[in-house]
C-alpha cells in the first residue's frame, strides 16, 4: 500500500478535515497484483489553459469509470471549473483549442468542488489517461494548493501502452504521431470523436485502454505490469 502514496502525504492526510481528499486517501487502492480483468479504473481527461501545472489552470474535467473490461457510462461525469481564478486574462488563446469561453466557465464550479468531485469518482480506482502526466500533474498540484497534500496517484498511461504496440523492441523508436490519441484509436478502428472535450477525450482513452489490453493479451496480467 505504501507504494501508492508517499508516506508523508498519507501521514498528513490524517490531519485533513473531512472531505474528498481525506476519503480518497483512506480508500483501499487495488493491489499491484490485481489482474487487469478485475480492476476498477477511471479514465480521466482535463482541459487546461496550458501544459504547466505551476502556472496554468484546469478548465474542465471529464471522467468515465471502467469495471474490469466494461465501460460504465452511467458513472461518467463532466465538470466545468469557474474562471474566477483566471484573472483579467481569462482563458486567453487556449480557447481556440478547447472551445471553452469565459462566459461558459462563468457557470462553472470552484476548483475545490470540481477536484473534489473527481476525487470522489476516483476513490478506490486506478486513473487511466493518455499522456497521463498532464492529468496527474494538474490533479496533484491542485490538491497541494487546496489542501496542502500532494498525493501520489495509481496510474495507467495509454500512451505508454501504445508504445508497446507500435515499438515492441528494446531499440524501436515510435514516430511521435503514432502515439497521439486519435492515431492510436485509428489503429484499432475506433471511431473518430470530437477532440478537446474533456468527457469525449476521457471516453476515448477508456475505449483505447480496453483495445490495447485485448491487443497485448494483458487481461490476466497484474496491474504492476502496466502502471506508470
mmCIF file of C-alpha atoms in Angstrom:
data_model
loop_
_atom_site.group_PDB
_atom_site.id
_atom_site.type_symbol
_atom_site.label_atom_id
_atom_site.label_comp_id
_atom_site.label_asym_id
_atom_site.label_seq_id
_atom_site.Cartn_x
_atom_site.Cartn_y
_atom_site.Cartn_z
ATOM 1 C CA UNK A 1 0.000 0.000 0.000
ATOM 2 C CA UNK A 2 2.854 2.373 0.758
ATOM 3 C CA UNK A 3 3.885 2.239 -2.871
ATOM 4 C CA UNK A 4 0.778 4.080 -3.979
ATOM 5 C CA UNK A 5 1.091 7.137 -1.762
ATOM 6 C CA UNK A 6 4.064 8.989 -0.384
ATOM 7 C CA UNK A 7 4.349 8.244 3.322
ATOM 8 C CA UNK A 8 4.372 11.942 4.160
ATOM 9 C CA UNK A 9 1.195 12.527 2.200
ATOM 10 C CA UNK A 10 -0.654 9.711 3.987
ATOM 11 C CA UNK A 11 0.534 10.867 7.406
ATOM 12 C CA UNK A 12 -0.599 14.418 6.690
ATOM 13 C CA UNK A 13 -3.939 13.084 5.438
ATOM 14 C CA UNK A 14 -4.730 12.027 8.997
ATOM 15 C CA UNK A 15 -4.855 15.709 9.906
ATOM 16 C CA UNK A 16 -7.048 16.717 6.989
ATOM 17 C CA UNK A 17 -10.596 17.882 7.641
ATOM 18 C CA UNK A 18 -13.382 15.636 6.433
ATOM 19 C CA UNK A 19 -13.653 15.958 2.696
ATOM 20 C CA UNK A 20 -12.943 14.355 -0.671
ATOM 21 C CA UNK A 21 -9.154 14.165 -0.382
ATOM 22 C CA UNK A 22 -9.270 12.559 3.050
ATOM 23 C CA UNK A 23 -11.820 9.993 1.826
ATOM 24 C CA UNK A 24 -9.768 9.358 -1.305
ATOM 25 C CA UNK A 25 -6.600 8.722 0.682
ATOM 26 C CA UNK A 26 -8.441 6.460 3.128
ATOM 27 C CA UNK A 27 -9.969 4.230 0.434
ATOM 28 C CA UNK A 28 -8.311 0.882 -0.357
ATOM 29 C CA UNK A 29 -6.360 1.006 -3.598
ATOM 30 C CA UNK A 30 -6.140 -2.058 -5.880
ATOM 31 C CA UNK A 31 -3.062 -4.127 -5.200
ATOM 32 C CA UNK A 32 -0.338 -4.243 -7.822
ATOM 33 C CA UNK A 33 -1.084 -7.969 -8.034
ATOM 34 C CA UNK A 34 -4.683 -7.408 -9.160
ATOM 35 C CA UNK A 35 -5.272 -8.775 -12.689
ATOM 36 C CA UNK A 36 -6.314 -6.117 -15.168
ATOM 37 C CA UNK A 37 -9.507 -8.066 -15.857
ATOM 38 C CA UNK A 38 -10.552 -7.427 -12.240
ATOM 39 C CA UNK A 39 -9.579 -3.770 -11.884
ATOM 40 C CA UNK A 40 -11.723 -0.744 -11.172
ATOM 41 C CA UNK A 41 -10.376 2.214 -13.144
ATOM 42 C CA UNK A 42 -11.363 5.755 -14.038
ATOM 43 C CA UNK A 43 -10.457 7.263 -17.404
ATOM 44 C CA UNK A 44 -9.797 10.976 -16.919
ATOM 45 C CA UNK A 45 -9.163 13.960 -19.148
ATOM 46 C CA UNK A 46 -8.671 17.635 -18.357
ATOM 47 C CA UNK A 47 -8.832 20.740 -20.471
ATOM 48 C CA UNK A 48 -6.434 23.406 -19.231
ATOM 49 C CA UNK A 49 -5.091 26.818 -20.189
ATOM 50 C CA UNK A 50 -1.668 25.292 -20.885
ATOM 51 C CA UNK A 51 0.665 22.424 -20.064
ATOM 52 C CA UNK A 52 2.343 23.656 -16.865
ATOM 53 C CA UNK A 53 0.525 22.865 -13.585
ATOM 54 C CA UNK A 54 2.575 25.557 -11.850
ATOM 55 C CA UNK A 55 1.251 28.400 -13.960
ATOM 56 C CA UNK A 56 -1.766 27.120 -15.905
ATOM 57 C CA UNK A 57 -5.294 26.337 -14.752
ATOM 58 C CA UNK A 58 -7.795 23.486 -15.011
ATOM 59 C CA UNK A 59 -10.864 24.490 -17.029
ATOM 60 C CA UNK A 60 -12.827 21.243 -17.221
ATOM 61 C CA UNK A 61 -12.562 17.643 -16.034
ATOM 62 C CA UNK A 62 -14.197 14.602 -17.596
ATOM 63 C CA UNK A 63 -14.183 11.020 -16.359
ATOM 64 C CA UNK A 64 -15.567 7.607 -17.279
ATOM 65 C CA UNK A 65 -15.435 4.523 -14.990
ATOM 66 C CA UNK A 66 -14.170 1.156 -16.222
ATOM 67 C CA UNK A 67 -15.099 -2.017 -14.353
ATOM 68 C CA UNK A 68 -12.819 -4.837 -15.458
ATOM 69 C CA UNK A 69 -13.414 -4.792 -19.219
ATOM 70 C CA UNK A 70 -16.639 -2.776 -19.264
ATOM 71 C CA UNK A 71 -17.084 0.982 -19.638
ATOM 72 C CA UNK A 72 -19.746 2.269 -17.235
ATOM 73 C CA UNK A 73 -21.295 5.258 -18.984
ATOM 74 C CA UNK A 74 -23.758 5.756 -16.148
ATOM 75 C CA UNK A 75 -20.888 6.829 -13.917
ATOM 76 C CA UNK A 76 -19.414 9.326 -16.371
ATOM 77 C CA UNK A 77 -19.053 12.932 -15.318
ATOM 78 C CA UNK A 78 -18.074 16.339 -16.640
ATOM 79 C CA UNK A 79 -17.455 19.445 -14.571
ATOM 80 C CA UNK A 80 -16.501 22.950 -15.638
ATOM 81 C CA UNK A 81 -14.245 24.985 -13.378
ATOM 82 C CA UNK A 82 -15.206 28.571 -12.661
ATOM 83 C CA UNK A 83 -12.973 31.065 -14.423
ATOM 84 C CA UNK A 84 -12.805 33.369 -11.397
ATOM 85 C CA UNK A 85 -9.234 32.328 -10.638
ATOM 86 C CA UNK A 86 -8.000 33.111 -14.148
ATOM 87 C CA UNK A 87 -7.886 36.830 -13.526
ATOM 88 C CA UNK A 88 -8.289 39.531 -16.130
ATOM 89 C CA UNK A 89 -6.704 37.474 -18.916
ATOM 90 C CA UNK A 90 -9.387 34.779 -18.744
ATOM 91 C CA UNK A 91 -8.870 31.683 -20.863
ATOM 92 C CA UNK A 92 -6.898 33.656 -23.435
ATOM 93 C CA UNK A 93 -5.733 31.973 -26.623
ATOM 94 C CA UNK A 94 -6.313 28.492 -25.164
ATOM 95 C CA UNK A 95 -9.999 28.938 -26.075
ATOM 96 C CA UNK A 96 -9.073 28.307 -29.710
ATOM 97 C CA UNK A 97 -8.084 24.752 -28.718
ATOM 98 C CA UNK A 98 -10.730 23.620 -26.251
ATOM 99 C CA UNK A 99 -13.565 25.979 -27.162
ATOM 100 C CA UNK A 100 -14.271 26.914 -23.549
ATOM 101 C CA UNK A 101 -15.094 30.604 -23.305
ATOM 102 C CA UNK A 102 -15.047 32.875 -20.275
ATOM 103 C CA UNK A 103 -18.836 33.185 -20.482
ATOM 104 C CA UNK A 104 -19.300 29.419 -20.377
ATOM 105 C CA UNK A 105 -16.880 28.995 -17.485
ATOM 106 C CA UNK A 106 -18.722 31.663 -15.505
ATOM 107 C CA UNK A 107 -21.299 28.960 -14.727
ATOM 108 C CA UNK A 108 -18.618 26.520 -13.575
ATOM 109 C CA UNK A 109 -17.793 25.309 -10.069
ATOM 110 C CA UNK A 110 -14.990 26.489 -7.786
ATOM 111 C CA UNK A 111 -11.790 24.494 -8.234
ATOM 112 C CA UNK A 112 -12.149 22.777 -4.854
ATOM 113 C CA UNK A 113 -15.607 21.455 -5.684
ATOM 114 C CA UNK A 114 -14.574 20.296 -9.155
ATOM 115 C CA UNK A 115 -11.465 18.481 -7.929
ATOM 116 C CA UNK A 116 -13.490 17.076 -5.048
ATOM 117 C CA UNK A 117 -15.957 15.502 -7.481
ATOM 118 C CA UNK A 118 -13.086 13.918 -9.386
ATOM 119 C CA UNK A 119 -11.556 12.529 -6.186
ATOM 120 C CA UNK A 120 -14.883 11.011 -5.168
ATOM 121 C CA UNK A 121 -15.149 9.294 -8.553
ATOM 122 C CA UNK A 122 -11.504 8.173 -8.375
ATOM 123 C CA UNK A 123 -11.725 6.719 -4.872
ATOM 124 C CA UNK A 124 -10.526 3.106 -4.872
ATOM 125 C CA UNK A 125 -9.745 3.214 -8.592
ATOM 126 C CA UNK A 126 -6.725 3.446 -10.867
ATOM 127 C CA UNK A 127 -6.534 6.522 -13.075
ATOM 128 C CA UNK A 128 -6.302 5.924 -16.832
ATOM 129 C CA UNK A 129 -5.288 8.721 -19.197
ATOM 130 C CA UNK A 130 -3.454 9.322 -22.443
ATOM 131 C CA UNK A 131 -0.183 11.092 -21.674
ATOM 132 C CA UNK A 132 -1.212 10.772 -18.037
ATOM 133 C CA UNK A 133 1.477 13.062 -16.663
ATOM 134 C CA UNK A 134 -0.677 16.036 -17.612
ATOM 135 C CA UNK A 135 -3.712 14.880 -15.635
ATOM 136 C CA UNK A 136 -1.745 13.696 -12.615
ATOM 137 C CA UNK A 137 0.382 16.831 -12.616
ATOM 138 C CA UNK A 138 -2.623 19.149 -12.544
ATOM 139 C CA UNK A 139 -4.513 16.954 -10.067
ATOM 140 C CA UNK A 140 -1.695 16.728 -7.536
ATOM 141 C CA UNK A 141 -0.857 20.419 -7.912
ATOM 142 C CA UNK A 142 -4.495 21.301 -7.246
ATOM 143 C CA UNK A 143 -4.574 19.070 -4.154
ATOM 144 C CA UNK A 144 -1.415 20.723 -2.857
ATOM 145 C CA UNK A 145 -2.910 24.153 -3.393
ATOM 146 C CA UNK A 146 -6.293 23.312 -1.894
ATOM 147 C CA UNK A 147 -5.380 21.007 0.983
ATOM 148 C CA UNK A 148 -1.612 21.126 1.378
ATOM 149 C CA UNK A 149 -1.144 17.467 0.380
ATOM 150 C CA UNK A 150 0.248 16.237 -2.929
ATOM 151 C CA UNK A 151 -0.933 12.605 -3.254
ATOM 152 C CA UNK A 152 0.682 10.037 -5.480
ATOM 153 C CA UNK A 153 -1.857 8.520 -7.860
ATOM 154 C CA UNK A 154 -2.036 4.967 -9.219
ATOM 155 C CA UNK A 155 -1.899 5.413 -12.999
ATOM 156 C CA UNK A 156 -2.064 3.501 -16.273
ATOM 157 C CA UNK A 157 -0.931 5.603 -19.241
ATOM 158 C CA UNK A 158 -2.442 4.553 -22.570
ATOM 159 C CA UNK A 159 0.326 6.361 -24.430
ATOM 160 C CA UNK A 160 2.883 4.028 -22.861
ATOM 161 C CA UNK A 161 0.732 1.027 -23.715
ATOM 162 C CA UNK A 162 0.571 2.267 -27.300
ATOM 163 C CA UNK A 163 4.343 2.465 -27.372
ATOM 164 C CA UNK A 164 4.459 -1.251 -26.528
ATOM 165 C CA UNK A 165 2.287 -1.925 -29.550
ATOM 166 C CA UNK A 166 3.988 0.248 -32.171
ATOM 167 C CA UNK A 167 7.556 -0.153 -30.881
ATOM 168 C CA UNK A 168 7.781 -3.516 -29.105
ATOM 169 C CA UNK A 169 11.543 -3.932 -29.484
ATOM 170 C CA UNK A 170 14.026 -2.503 -26.987
ATOM 171 C CA UNK A 171 15.645 -0.298 -29.622
ATOM 172 C CA UNK A 172 12.452 0.542 -31.518
ATOM 173 C CA UNK A 173 11.575 4.219 -31.647
ATOM 174 C CA UNK A 174 7.953 5.084 -32.471
ATOM 175 C CA UNK A 175 7.085 8.113 -34.554
ATOM 176 C CA UNK A 176 5.583 10.799 -32.338
ATOM 177 C CA UNK A 177 2.379 10.882 -34.379
ATOM 178 C CA UNK A 178 1.854 7.151 -33.786
ATOM 179 C CA UNK A 179 1.379 7.830 -30.091
ATOM 180 C CA UNK A 180 -1.233 10.558 -30.444
ATOM 181 C CA UNK A 181 -4.606 9.596 -29.009
ATOM 182 C CA UNK A 182 -6.564 9.815 -32.250
ATOM 183 C CA UNK A 183 -3.942 7.991 -34.319
ATOM 184 C CA UNK A 184 -3.737 5.290 -31.666
ATOM 185 C CA UNK A 185 -7.511 4.865 -31.813
ATOM 186 C CA UNK A 186 -7.458 4.751 -35.609
ATOM 187 C CA UNK A 187 -5.063 1.810 -35.455
ATOM 188 C CA UNK A 188 -7.824 -0.173 -33.723
ATOM 189 C CA UNK A 189 -10.607 1.108 -35.968
ATOM 190 C CA UNK A 190 -12.177 3.079 -33.133
ATOM 191 C CA UNK A 191 -14.492 5.883 -34.276
ATOM 192 C CA UNK A 192 -13.417 9.481 -34.664
ATOM 193 C CA UNK A 193 -14.651 11.685 -31.822
ATOM 194 C CA UNK A 194 -14.572 15.418 -31.186
ATOM 195 C CA UNK A 195 -11.185 16.352 -29.736
ATOM 196 C CA UNK A 196 -10.574 18.656 -26.777
ATOM 197 C CA UNK A 197 -13.794 17.944 -24.930
ATOM 198 C CA UNK A 198 -12.886 16.500 -21.538
ATOM 199 C CA UNK A 199 -15.692 13.941 -21.413
ATOM 200 C CA UNK A 200 -15.244 12.814 -25.016
ATOM 201 C CA UNK A 201 -11.490 12.509 -24.510
ATOM 202 C CA UNK A 202 -11.948 10.518 -21.303
ATOM 203 C CA UNK A 203 -14.257 8.109 -23.139
ATOM 204 C CA UNK A 204 -11.747 7.936 -25.989
ATOM 205 C CA UNK A 205 -9.000 6.968 -23.544
ATOM 206 C CA UNK A 206 -11.232 4.348 -21.904
ATOM 207 C CA UNK A 207 -12.024 2.704 -25.239
ATOM 208 C CA UNK A 208 -8.374 2.802 -26.272
ATOM 209 C CA UNK A 209 -7.279 1.208 -22.990
ATOM 210 C CA UNK A 210 -9.614 -1.747 -23.453
ATOM 211 C CA UNK A 211 -8.487 -2.206 -27.066
ATOM 212 C CA UNK A 212 -4.836 -2.125 -26.008
ATOM 213 C CA UNK A 213 -5.312 -4.635 -23.212
ATOM 214 C CA UNK A 214 -7.015 -7.019 -25.642
ATOM 215 C CA UNK A 215 -4.359 -6.491 -28.338
ATOM 216 C CA UNK A 216 -1.494 -7.121 -25.914
ATOM 217 C CA UNK A 217 -3.274 -10.021 -24.192
ATOM 218 C CA UNK A 218 -2.921 -8.403 -20.784
ATOM 219 C CA UNK A 219 -6.247 -9.370 -19.216
ATOM 220 C CA UNK A 220 -4.641 -11.795 -16.768
ATOM 221 C CA UNK A 221 -1.550 -9.672 -16.169
ATOM 222 C CA UNK A 222 -1.207 -7.801 -12.863
ATOM 223 C CA UNK A 223 -1.592 -4.068 -12.509
ATOM 224 C CA UNK A 224 2.089 -3.678 -11.665
ATOM 225 C CA UNK A 225 2.970 -4.796 -15.206
ATOM 226 C CA UNK A 226 1.352 -1.712 -16.752
ATOM 227 C CA UNK A 227 1.206 1.004 -14.119
ATOM 228 C CA UNK A 228 3.179 4.164 -14.780
#
